[in-house]
Coordinates of C-alpha atoms in Angstrom, one line a residue:
X1 CA -12.9 93.5 56.1
X2 CA -9.7 93.3 58.2
X3 CA -10.9 90.2 60.0
X4 CA -12.0 88.5 56.9
X5 CA -8.6 89.2 55.3
X6 CA -6.9 88.3 58.5
X7 CA -5.0 91.7 58.6
X8 CA -3.3 92.6 61.8
X9 CA -3.3 96.1 63.3
X10 CA 0.3 96.4 62.4
X11 CA -0.4 95.6 58.7
X12 CA -3.2 98.2 58.6
X13 CA -0.9 100.8 60.1
X14 CA 1.7 99.9 57.5
X15 CA -0.8 100.6 54.8
X16 CA -1.8 103.9 56.5
X17 CA 1.8 105.0 56.6
X18 CA 2.3 104.3 52.9
X19 CA -1.0 106.0 52.0
X20 CA 0.0 109.2 53.9
X21 CA 3.5 109.2 52.4
X22 CA 1.9 108.8 48.9
X23 CA -0.5 111.7 49.6
X24 CA -3.6 109.5 49.2
X25 CA -4.7 110.0 52.8
X26 CA -4.2 113.2 54.9
X27 CA -2.9 113.4 58.4
X28 CA -6.3 114.9 59.3
X29 CA -8.1 111.9 58.0
X30 CA -5.9 109.6 60.1
X31 CA -6.3 111.9 63.1
X32 CA -10.1 111.5 62.9
X33 CA -9.7 107.7 63.3
X34 CA -7.3 107.5 66.3
X35 CA -8.4 107.1 69.9
X36 CA -9.1 110.0 72.1
X37 CA -6.4 108.7 74.5
X38 CA -3.8 108.8 71.7
X39 CA -4.9 112.2 70.6
X40 CA -4.4 113.5 74.1
X41 CA -1.0 111.9 74.3
X42 CA 0.3 113.3 71.0
X43 CA 2.0 116.4 72.5
X44 CA 4.1 114.3 74.9
X45 CA 4.8 111.7 72.2
X46 CA 5.8 114.4 69.7
X47 CA 8.1 116.0 72.2
X48 CA 9.8 112.7 72.6
X49 CA 10.1 112.4 68.8
X50 CA 11.8 115.8 68.9
X51 CA 14.3 114.5 71.4
X52 CA 14.8 111.0 70.2
X53 CA 13.9 111.1 66.5
X54 CA 11.3 109.1 64.6
X55 CA 13.3 106.4 62.9
X56 CA 13.6 104.0 65.9
X57 CA 10.6 103.8 68.2
X58 CA 12.2 101.8 71.0
X59 CA 13.8 104.9 72.6
X60 CA 10.5 106.7 72.5
X61 CA 8.7 103.6 73.9
X62 CA 11.2 103.3 76.7
X63 CA 11.2 107.0 77.6
X64 CA 7.4 107.0 77.8
X65 CA 7.7 103.9 80.0
X66 CA 5.5 101.8 77.7
X67 CA 2.5 104.0 78.2
X68 CA 1.7 103.6 74.4
X69 CA 2.0 100.5 72.3
X70 CA 4.3 100.4 69.3
X71 CA 1.3 100.5 67.0
X72 CA 0.1 103.7 68.8
X73 CA 3.6 105.2 68.4
X74 CA 3.5 104.4 64.7
X75 CA 0.2 106.2 64.3
X76 CA 1.6 109.1 66.3
X77 CA 4.6 109.2 63.9
X78 CA 2.2 109.4 61.0
X79 CA 0.6 112.4 62.6
X80 CA 4.0 114.0 63.5
X81 CA 5.2 116.9 61.4
X82 CA 8.9 117.6 61.8

């Protein structure tokens, strides 16, 4: 469906963020869809969110030395409970 509608990953993540904020999708449902690599990295990413905040992703990206893409960080932010 995404290819047919020419949706980018960023657009899909934007929709996921809005659905979680609206309470239409749970964090657990999102967690079930993310990669194992990202799930394993969540503790480190979330620690960095604790230090740098969640509003701007560039400081987190930089401190994690680009190990995760901005899209992965956006998904990690969806799964972050502050």
